[in-house]
CSV table of C-alpha atoms in Angstrom, one decimal:
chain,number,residue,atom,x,y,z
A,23,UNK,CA,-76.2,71.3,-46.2
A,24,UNK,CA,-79.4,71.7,-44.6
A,25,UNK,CA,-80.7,71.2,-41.3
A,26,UNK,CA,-83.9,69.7,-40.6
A,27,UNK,CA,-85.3,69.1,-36.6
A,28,UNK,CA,-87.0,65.7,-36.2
A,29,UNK,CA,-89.3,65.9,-33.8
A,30,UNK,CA,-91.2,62.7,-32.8
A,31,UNK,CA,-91.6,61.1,-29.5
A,32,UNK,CA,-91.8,57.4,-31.3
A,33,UNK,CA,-88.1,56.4,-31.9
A,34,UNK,CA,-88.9,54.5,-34.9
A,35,UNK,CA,-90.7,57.4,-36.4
A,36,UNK,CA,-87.6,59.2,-36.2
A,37,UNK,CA,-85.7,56.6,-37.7
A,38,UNK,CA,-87.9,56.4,-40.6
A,39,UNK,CA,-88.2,59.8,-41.4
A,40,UNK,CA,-83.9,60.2,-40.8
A,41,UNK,CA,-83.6,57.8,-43.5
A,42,UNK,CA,-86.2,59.4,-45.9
A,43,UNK,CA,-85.4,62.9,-45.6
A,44,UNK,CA,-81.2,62.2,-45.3
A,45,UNK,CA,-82.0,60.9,-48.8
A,46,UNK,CA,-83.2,64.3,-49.5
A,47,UNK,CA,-80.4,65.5,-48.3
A,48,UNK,CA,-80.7,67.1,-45.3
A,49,UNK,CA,-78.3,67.2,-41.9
A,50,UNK,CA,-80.5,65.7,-39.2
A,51,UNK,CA,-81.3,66.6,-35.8
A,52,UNK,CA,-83.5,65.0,-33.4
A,53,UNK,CA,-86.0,65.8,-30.3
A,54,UNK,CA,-88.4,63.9,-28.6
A,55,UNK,CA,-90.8,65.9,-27.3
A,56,UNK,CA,-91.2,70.1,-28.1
A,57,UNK,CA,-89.3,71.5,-25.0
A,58,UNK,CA,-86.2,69.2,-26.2
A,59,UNK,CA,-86.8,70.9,-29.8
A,60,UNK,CA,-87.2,75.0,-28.0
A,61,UNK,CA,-83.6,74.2,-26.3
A,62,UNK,CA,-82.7,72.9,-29.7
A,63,UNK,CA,-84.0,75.6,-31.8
A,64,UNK,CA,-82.6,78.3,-29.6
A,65,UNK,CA,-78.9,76.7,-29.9
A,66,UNK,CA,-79.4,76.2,-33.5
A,67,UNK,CA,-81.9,77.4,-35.5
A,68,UNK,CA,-82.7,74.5,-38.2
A,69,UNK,CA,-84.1,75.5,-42.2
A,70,UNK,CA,-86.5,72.4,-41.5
A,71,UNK,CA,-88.8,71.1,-38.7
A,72,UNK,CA,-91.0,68.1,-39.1
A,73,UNK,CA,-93.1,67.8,-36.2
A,74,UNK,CA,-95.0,65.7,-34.6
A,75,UNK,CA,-98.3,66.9,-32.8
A,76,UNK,CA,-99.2,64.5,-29.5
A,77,UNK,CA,-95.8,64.6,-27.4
A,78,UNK,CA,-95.4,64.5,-23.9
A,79,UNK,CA,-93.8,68.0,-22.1
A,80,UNK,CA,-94.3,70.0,-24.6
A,81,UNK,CA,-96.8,69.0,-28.0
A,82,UNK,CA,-96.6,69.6,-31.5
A,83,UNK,CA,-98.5,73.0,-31.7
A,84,UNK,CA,-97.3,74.6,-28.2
A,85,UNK,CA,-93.9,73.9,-29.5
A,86,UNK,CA,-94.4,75.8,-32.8
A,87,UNK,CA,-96.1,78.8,-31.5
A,88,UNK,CA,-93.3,78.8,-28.9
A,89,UNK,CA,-90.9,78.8,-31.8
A,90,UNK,CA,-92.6,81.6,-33.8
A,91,UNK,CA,-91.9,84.0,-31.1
A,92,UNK,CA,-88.3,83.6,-30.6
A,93,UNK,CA,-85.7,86.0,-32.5
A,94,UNK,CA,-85.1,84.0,-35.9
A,95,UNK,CA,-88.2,81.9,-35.1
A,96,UNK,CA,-89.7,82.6,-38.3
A,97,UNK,CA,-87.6,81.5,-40.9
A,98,UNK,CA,-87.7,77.4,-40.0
A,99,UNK,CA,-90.0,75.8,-42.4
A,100,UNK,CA,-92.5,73.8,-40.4
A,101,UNK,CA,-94.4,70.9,-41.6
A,102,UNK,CA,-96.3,68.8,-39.3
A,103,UNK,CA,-96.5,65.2,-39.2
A,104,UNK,CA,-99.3,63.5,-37.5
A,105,UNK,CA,-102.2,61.6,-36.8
A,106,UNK,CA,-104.0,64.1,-36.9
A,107,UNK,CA,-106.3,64.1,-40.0
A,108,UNK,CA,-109.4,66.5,-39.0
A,109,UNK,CA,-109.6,69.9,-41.3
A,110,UNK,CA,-109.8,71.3,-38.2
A,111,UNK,CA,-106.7,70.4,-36.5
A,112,UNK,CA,-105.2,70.9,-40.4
A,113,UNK,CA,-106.0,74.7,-39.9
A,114,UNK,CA,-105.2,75.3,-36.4
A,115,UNK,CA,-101.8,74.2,-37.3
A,116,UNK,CA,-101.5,76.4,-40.5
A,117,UNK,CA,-102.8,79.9,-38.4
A,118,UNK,CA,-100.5,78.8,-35.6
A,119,UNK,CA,-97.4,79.1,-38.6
A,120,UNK,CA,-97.4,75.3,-40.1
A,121,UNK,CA,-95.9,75.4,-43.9
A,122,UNK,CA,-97.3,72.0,-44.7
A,123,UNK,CA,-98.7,69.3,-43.6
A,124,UNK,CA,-98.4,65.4,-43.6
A,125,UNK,CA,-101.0,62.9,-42.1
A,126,UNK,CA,-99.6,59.7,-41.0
A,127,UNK,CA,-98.8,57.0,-42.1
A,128,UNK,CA,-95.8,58.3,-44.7
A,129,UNK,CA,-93.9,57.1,-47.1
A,130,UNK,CA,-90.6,58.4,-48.6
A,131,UNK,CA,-92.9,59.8,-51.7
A,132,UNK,CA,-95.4,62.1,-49.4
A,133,UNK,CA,-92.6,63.4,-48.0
A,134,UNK,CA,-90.9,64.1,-51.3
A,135,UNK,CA,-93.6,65.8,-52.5
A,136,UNK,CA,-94.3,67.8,-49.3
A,137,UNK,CA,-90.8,69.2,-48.6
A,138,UNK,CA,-91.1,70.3,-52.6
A,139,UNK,CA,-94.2,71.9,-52.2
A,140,UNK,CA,-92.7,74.3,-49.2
A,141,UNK,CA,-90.1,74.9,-51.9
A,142,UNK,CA,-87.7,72.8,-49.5
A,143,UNK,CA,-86.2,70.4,-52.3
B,28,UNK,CA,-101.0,34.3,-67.5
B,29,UNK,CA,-99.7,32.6,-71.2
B,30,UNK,CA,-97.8,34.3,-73.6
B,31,UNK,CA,-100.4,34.1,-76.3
B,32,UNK,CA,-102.7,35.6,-73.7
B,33,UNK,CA,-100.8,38.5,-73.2
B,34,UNK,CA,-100.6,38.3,-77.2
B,35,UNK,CA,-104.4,38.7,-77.7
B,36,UNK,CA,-104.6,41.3,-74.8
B,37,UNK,CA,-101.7,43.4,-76.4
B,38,UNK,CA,-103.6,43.3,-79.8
B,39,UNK,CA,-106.5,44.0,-78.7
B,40,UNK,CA,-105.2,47.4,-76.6
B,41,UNK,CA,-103.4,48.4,-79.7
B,42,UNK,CA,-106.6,47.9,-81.7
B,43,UNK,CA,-109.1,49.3,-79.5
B,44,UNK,CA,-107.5,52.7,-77.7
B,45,UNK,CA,-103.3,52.6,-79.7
B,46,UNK,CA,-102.5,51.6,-75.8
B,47,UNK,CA,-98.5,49.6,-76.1
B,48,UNK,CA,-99.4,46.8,-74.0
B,49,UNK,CA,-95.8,45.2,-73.3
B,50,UNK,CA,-96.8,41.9,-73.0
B,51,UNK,CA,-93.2,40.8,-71.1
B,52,UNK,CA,-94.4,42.9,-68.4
B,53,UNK,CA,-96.6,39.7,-67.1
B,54,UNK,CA,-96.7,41.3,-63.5
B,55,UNK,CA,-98.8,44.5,-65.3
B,56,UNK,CA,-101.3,42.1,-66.9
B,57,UNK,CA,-101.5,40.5,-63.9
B,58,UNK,CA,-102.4,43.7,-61.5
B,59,UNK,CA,-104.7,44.5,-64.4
B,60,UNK,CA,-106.7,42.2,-65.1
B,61,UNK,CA,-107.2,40.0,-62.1
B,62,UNK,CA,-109.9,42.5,-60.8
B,63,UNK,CA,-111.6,42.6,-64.3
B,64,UNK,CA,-112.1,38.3,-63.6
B,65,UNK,CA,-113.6,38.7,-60.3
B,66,UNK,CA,-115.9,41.3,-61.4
B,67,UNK,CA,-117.1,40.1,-64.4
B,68,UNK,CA,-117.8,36.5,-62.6
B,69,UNK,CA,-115.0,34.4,-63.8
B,70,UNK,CA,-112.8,32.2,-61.5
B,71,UNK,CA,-109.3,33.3,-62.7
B,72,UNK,CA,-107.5,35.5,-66.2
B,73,UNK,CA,-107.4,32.3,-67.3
B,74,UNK,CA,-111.0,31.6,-67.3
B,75,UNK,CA,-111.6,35.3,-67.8
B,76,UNK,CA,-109.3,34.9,-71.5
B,77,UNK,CA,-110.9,32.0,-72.3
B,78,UNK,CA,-114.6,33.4,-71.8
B,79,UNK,CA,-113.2,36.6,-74.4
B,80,UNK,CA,-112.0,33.9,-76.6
B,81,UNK,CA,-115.3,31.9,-76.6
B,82,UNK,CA,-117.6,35.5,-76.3
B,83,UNK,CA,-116.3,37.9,-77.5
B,84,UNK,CA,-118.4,40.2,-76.2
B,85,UNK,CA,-117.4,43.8,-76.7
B,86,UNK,CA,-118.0,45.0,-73.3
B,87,UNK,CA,-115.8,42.4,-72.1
B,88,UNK,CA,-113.0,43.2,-74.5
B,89,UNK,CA,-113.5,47.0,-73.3
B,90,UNK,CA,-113.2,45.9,-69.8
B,91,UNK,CA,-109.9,44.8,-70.6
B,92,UNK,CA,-108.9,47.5,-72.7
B,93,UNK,CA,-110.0,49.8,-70.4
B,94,UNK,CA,-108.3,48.3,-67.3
B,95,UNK,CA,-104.7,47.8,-68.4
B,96,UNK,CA,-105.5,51.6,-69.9
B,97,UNK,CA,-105.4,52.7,-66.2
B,98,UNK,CA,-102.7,55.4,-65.6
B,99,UNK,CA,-101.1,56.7,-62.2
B,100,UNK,CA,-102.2,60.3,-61.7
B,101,UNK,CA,-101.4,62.5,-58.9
B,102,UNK,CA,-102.5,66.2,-57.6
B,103,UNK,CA,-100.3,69.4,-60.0
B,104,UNK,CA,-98.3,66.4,-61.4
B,105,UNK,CA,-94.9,67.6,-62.5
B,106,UNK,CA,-96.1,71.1,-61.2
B,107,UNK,CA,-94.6,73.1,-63.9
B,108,UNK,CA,-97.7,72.9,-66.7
B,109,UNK,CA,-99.6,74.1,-63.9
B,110,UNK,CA,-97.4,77.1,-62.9
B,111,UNK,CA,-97.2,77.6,-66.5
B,112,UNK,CA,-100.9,77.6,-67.2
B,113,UNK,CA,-101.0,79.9,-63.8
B,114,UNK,CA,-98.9,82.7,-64.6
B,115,UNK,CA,-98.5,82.6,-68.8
B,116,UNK,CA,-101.6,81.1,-70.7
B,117,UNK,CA,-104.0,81.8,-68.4
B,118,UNK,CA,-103.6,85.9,-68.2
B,119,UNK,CA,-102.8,86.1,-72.3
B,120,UNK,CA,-106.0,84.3,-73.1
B,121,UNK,CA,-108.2,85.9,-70.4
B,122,UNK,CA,-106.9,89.3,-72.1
B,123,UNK,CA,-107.3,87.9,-76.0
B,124,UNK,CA,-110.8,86.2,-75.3
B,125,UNK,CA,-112.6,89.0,-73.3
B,126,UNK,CA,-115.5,87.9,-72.1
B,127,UNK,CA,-115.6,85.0,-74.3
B,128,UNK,CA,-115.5,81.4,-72.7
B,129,UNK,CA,-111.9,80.3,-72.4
B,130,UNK,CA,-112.2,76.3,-72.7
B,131,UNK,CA,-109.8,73.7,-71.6
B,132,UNK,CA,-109.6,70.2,-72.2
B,133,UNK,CA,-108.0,67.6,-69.6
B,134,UNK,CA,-107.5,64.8,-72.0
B,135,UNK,CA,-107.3,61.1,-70.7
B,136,UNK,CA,-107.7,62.4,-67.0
B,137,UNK,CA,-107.9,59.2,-65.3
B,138,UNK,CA,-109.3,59.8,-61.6
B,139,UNK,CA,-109.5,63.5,-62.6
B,140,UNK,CA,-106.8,64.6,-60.3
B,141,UNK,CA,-105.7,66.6,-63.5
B,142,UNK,CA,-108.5,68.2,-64.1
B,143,UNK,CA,-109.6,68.7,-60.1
B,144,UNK,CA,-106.0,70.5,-59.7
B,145,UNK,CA,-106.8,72.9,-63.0
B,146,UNK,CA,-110.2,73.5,-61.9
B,147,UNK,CA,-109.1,74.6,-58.4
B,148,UNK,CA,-106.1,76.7,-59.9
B,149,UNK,CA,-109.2,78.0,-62.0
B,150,UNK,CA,-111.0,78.9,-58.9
B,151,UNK,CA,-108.3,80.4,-57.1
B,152,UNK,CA,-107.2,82.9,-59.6
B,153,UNK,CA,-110.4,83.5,-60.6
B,154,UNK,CA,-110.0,87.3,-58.7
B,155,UNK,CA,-107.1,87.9,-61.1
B,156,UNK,CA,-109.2,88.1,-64.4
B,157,UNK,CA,-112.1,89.1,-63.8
B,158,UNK,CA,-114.8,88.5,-66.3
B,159,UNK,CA,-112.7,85.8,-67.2
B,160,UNK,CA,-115.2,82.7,-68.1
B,161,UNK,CA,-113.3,79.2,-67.8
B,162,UNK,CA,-115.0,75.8,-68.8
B,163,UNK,CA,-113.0,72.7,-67.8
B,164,UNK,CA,-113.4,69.6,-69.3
B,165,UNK,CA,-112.1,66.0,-68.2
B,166,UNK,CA,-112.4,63.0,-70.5
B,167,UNK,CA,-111.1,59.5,-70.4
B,168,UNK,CA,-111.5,56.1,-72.1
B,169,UNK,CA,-112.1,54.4,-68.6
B,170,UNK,CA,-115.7,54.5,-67.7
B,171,UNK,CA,-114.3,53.3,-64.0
B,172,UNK,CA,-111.9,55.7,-63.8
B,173,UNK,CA,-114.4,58.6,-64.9
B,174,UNK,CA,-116.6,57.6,-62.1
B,175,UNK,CA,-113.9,57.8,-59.7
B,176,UNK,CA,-113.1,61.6,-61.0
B,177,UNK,CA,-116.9,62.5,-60.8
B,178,UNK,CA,-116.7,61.2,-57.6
B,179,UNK,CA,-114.8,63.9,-56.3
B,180,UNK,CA,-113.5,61.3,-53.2
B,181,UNK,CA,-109.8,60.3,-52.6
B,182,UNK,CA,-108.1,58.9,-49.9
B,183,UNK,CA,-105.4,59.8,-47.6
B,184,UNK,CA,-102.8,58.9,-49.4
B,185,UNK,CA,-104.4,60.2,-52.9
B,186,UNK,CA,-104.9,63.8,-51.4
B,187,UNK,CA,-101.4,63.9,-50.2
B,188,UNK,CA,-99.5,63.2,-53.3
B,189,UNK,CA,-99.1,66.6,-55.0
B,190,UNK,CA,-101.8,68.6,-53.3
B,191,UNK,CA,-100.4,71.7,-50.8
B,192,UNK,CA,-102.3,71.6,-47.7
B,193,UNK,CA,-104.2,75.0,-48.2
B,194,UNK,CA,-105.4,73.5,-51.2
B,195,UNK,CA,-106.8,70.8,-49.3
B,196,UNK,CA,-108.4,72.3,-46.7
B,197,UNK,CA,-109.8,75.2,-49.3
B,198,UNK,CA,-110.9,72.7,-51.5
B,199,UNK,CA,-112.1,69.4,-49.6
B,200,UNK,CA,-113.9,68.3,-47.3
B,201,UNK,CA,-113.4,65.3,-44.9
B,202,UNK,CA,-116.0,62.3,-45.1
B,203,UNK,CA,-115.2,59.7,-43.2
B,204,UNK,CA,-111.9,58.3,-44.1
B,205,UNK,CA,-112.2,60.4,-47.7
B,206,UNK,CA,-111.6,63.2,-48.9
B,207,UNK,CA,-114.1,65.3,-51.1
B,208,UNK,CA,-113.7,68.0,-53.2
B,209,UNK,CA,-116.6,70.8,-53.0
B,210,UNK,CA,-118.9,71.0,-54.7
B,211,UNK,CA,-118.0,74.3,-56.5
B,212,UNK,CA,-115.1,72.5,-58.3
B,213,UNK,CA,-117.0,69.3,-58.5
B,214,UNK,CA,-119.6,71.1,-60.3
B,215,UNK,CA,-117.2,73.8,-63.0
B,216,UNK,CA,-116.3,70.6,-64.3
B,217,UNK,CA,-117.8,69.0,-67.8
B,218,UNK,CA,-117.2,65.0,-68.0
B,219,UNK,CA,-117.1,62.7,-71.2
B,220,UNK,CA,-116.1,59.7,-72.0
B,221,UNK,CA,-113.9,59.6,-75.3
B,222,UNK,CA,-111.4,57.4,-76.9
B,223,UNK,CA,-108.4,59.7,-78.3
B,224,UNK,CA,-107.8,57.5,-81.2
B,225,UNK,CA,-111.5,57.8,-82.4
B,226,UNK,CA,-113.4,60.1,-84.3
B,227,UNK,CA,-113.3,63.3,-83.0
B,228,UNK,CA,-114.6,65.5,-85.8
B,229,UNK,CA,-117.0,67.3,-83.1
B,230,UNK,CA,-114.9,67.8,-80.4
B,231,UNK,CA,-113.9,71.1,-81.2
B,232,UNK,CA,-113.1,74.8,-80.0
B,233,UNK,CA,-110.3,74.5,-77.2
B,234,UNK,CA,-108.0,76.9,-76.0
B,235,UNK,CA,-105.8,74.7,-73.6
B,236,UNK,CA,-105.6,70.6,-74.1
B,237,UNK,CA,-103.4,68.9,-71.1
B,238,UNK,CA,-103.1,65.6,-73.0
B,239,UNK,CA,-100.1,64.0,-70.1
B,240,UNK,CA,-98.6,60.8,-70.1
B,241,UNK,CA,-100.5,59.5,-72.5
B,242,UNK,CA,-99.0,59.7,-75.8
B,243,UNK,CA,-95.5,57.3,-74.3
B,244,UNK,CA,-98.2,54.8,-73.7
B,245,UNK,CA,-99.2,54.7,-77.5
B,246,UNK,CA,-98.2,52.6,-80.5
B,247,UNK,CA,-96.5,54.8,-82.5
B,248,UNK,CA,-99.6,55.4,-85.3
B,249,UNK,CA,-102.1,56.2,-82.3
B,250,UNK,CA,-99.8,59.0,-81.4
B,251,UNK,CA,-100.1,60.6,-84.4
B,252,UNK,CA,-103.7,59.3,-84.6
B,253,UNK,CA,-103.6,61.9,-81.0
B,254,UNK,CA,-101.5,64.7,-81.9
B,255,UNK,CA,-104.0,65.1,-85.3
B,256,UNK,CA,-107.0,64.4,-83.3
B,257,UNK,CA,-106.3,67.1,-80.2
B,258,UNK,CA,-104.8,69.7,-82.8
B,259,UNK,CA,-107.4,69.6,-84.7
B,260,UNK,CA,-109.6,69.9,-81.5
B,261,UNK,CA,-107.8,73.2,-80.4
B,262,UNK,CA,-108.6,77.0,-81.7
B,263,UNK,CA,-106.3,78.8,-83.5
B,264,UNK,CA,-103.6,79.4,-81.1
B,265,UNK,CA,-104.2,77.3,-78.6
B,266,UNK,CA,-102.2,75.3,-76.4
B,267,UNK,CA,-101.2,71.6,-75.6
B,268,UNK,CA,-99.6,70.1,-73.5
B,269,UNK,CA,-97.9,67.1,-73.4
B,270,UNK,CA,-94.9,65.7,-71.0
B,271,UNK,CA,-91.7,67.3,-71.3
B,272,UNK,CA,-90.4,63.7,-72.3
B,273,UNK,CA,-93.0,63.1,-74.7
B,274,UNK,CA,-92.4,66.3,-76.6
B,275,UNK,CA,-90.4,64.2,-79.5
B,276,UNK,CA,-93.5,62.9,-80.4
B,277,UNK,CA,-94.7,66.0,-81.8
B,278,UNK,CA,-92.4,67.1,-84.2
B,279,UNK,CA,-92.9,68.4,-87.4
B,280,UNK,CA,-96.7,68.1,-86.7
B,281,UNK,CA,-97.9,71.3,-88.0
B,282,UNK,CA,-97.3,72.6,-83.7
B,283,UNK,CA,-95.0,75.2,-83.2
B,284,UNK,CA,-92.7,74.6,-79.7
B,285,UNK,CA,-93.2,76.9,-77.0
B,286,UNK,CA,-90.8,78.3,-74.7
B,287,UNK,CA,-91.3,75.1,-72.6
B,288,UNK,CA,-90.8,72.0,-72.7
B,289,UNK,CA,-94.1,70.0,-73.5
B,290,UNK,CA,-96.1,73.3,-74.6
B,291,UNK,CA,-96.5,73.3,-78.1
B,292,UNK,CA,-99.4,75.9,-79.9
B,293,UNK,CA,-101.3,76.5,-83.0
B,294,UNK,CA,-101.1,78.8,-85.6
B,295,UNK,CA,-102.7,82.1,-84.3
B,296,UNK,CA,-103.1,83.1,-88.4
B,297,UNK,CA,-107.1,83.1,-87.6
B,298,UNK,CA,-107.1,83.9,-84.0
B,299,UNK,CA,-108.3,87.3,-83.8
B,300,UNK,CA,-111.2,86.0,-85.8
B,301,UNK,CA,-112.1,83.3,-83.3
């Protein structure tokens, strides 16, 4: 089965998106903030990580640029999962090694059709 | 709403566009048509049914029609026709028609996320075939819905149903809360309004018709009524495109099957004189 990283510094978040993407059938793991997901990632490197931006310690984007530059860093799919909504931010994201991207608020079928578009379903 | 309501509404959807308006699904009538009151000035569907009986005014009755017509439409729906259109019909018809326009049809295209999605696909592989020409065309029977598609604006939620990111910040800009599509796709794309089950003896000369989730929502003559209309519509050997699940409905029309499900084509016995 596969593993996708969780990681959202709202609780609830997490707990929605656990349901919806178990469903999906993925393993979960969660973080709450992007240092939490670096120790994570560099235990156990997940296929998935859906990723908040704004976090304390450590946000969204220092997290995943972090994670493209350690050994087996590449392969996780990332899509973000945010507030943030400005084209922007959208391609900041994608040059910084985003897959795809979801603008909150989400529902079980965004997240459907995201995870298929990055082939991940 | 009462059943003999729901009666006249069925009949009249059946009559005016071959729509199957099930009229146990009170809930659909309902959604439907409770706009349609407030719009057209009428206190509730009840008053509303009452003013068609008493008027009958054709623009009313196509208000209705038109409104429980409305179909669900998302970005690359089912993704497949699209991949399909991408990677097989596309390159053989950009090599068969030269420099000759290659013309394809987005039949009953609702909010024109059909016909947006071809039109960017258009755009983006437009460096694979060059000298290529493609002319899109979206049609539907909802003058609302049309609007919507000329539009070019979707929300947040619209834009994420279907559509990959790069796509969406290629293609769109952000206004406000929407999202609108440039105007370079806005623009490659040709808009009419057309009823499927009417005449349409001059709708002619197509290479591709997507005609999706349209023909399960038909009594079973309009289908037909469809099929005849949209093959007759197409060139010789030329494509269309139905749902994989509404494939049945074509039989032993005079189509010949594809290698997918849903693609069906012409005879090509004429096509190198087109």
């Amino acid at each position: 089965m596969r593993t996708c990283l969780i990681v959202d510094d709202s609780r609830v978040i997490r707990k929605v998106a656990r349901r919806i993407l178990e469903d999906l059938g993925f393993d979960i793991a969660e973080a709450a903030d992007g240092a939490e997901a670096l120790a994570w990632c560099r235990t156990a490197m997940p296929d998935v990580v859906l990723l908040d931006w704004n976090m304390p310690v450590m946000n969204g984007l220092e997290f995943l640029r972090g994670l493209r530059m350690e050994p087996g860093g590449g392969a996780p799919k990332v899509v973000f999962c945010t507030v943030e909504n400005e084209v922007a931010a959208i391609r900041e994201a994608l040059e910084s090694g985003a897959d795809e991207y979801i603008m909150k608020p989400f529902d079980s079928e965004i997240v459907a059709a995201k995870f298929a578009q990055a082939g991940l379903v | 709403m009462k059943p003999e309501d729901r009666d006249l509404v069925a009949q009249l959807c059946a009559a005016r566009s071959g729509q199957l308006a099930d009229p146990a699904k009170d809930y659909l009538f309902e959604t439907r048509l409770g706009p349609v009151a407030r719009r057209e000035g009428f206190e509730s569907i009840a008053d509303l049914m009452s003013g068609l009986r008493t008027r009958r005014e054709d623009r009313l009755i196509w208000a209705i029609v038109e409104a429980m017509a409305a179909g669900d439409s998302s970005f690359f729906r089912d993704q497949t026709p699209f991949d399909l259109f991408r990677d097989e019909l596309a390159p053989e018809l950009a090599r068969l028609r030269g420099d000759q326009p290659i013309r394809i049809w987005s039949a009953a295209c609702a909010t024109g996320q059909e016909v947006h999605s071809l039109a960017m696909l258009v755009d983006e592989m437009s460096g694979d075939h060059p000298g290529a020409q493609f002319e899109i065309f979206g049609s539907d029977l909802s003058e609302r819905a049309l609007e919507k598609a000329q539009s070019g604006l979707y929300t947040q939620f619209e834009v994420q149903r279907g559509l990959p990111i790069r796509s969406l910040v290629r293609h769109f800009d952000k206004i406000d809360d929407a999202w609108a599509i440039s105007p370079r796709i806005r623009q490659a794309i040709r808009w009419r309004r057309l009823n499927l089950i009417g005449d349409l003896s001059r709708v002619r000369g197509f290479d591709v018709i997507f005609c999706r989730h349209v023909l399960e929502a038909m009594i079973e003559p309009a289908q037909q009524r469809v099929i005849e209309n949209l093959t007759a519509a197409l060139n010789p050997g030329g494509y269309l495109v139905v749902g994989s699940h509404e494939a049945q409905a074509l039989d032993a029309q005079g189509l010949k099957a594809g290698a997918h499900p849903g693609v069906f084509q012409t005879s090509a016995d004429t096509r190198a004189a087109a």
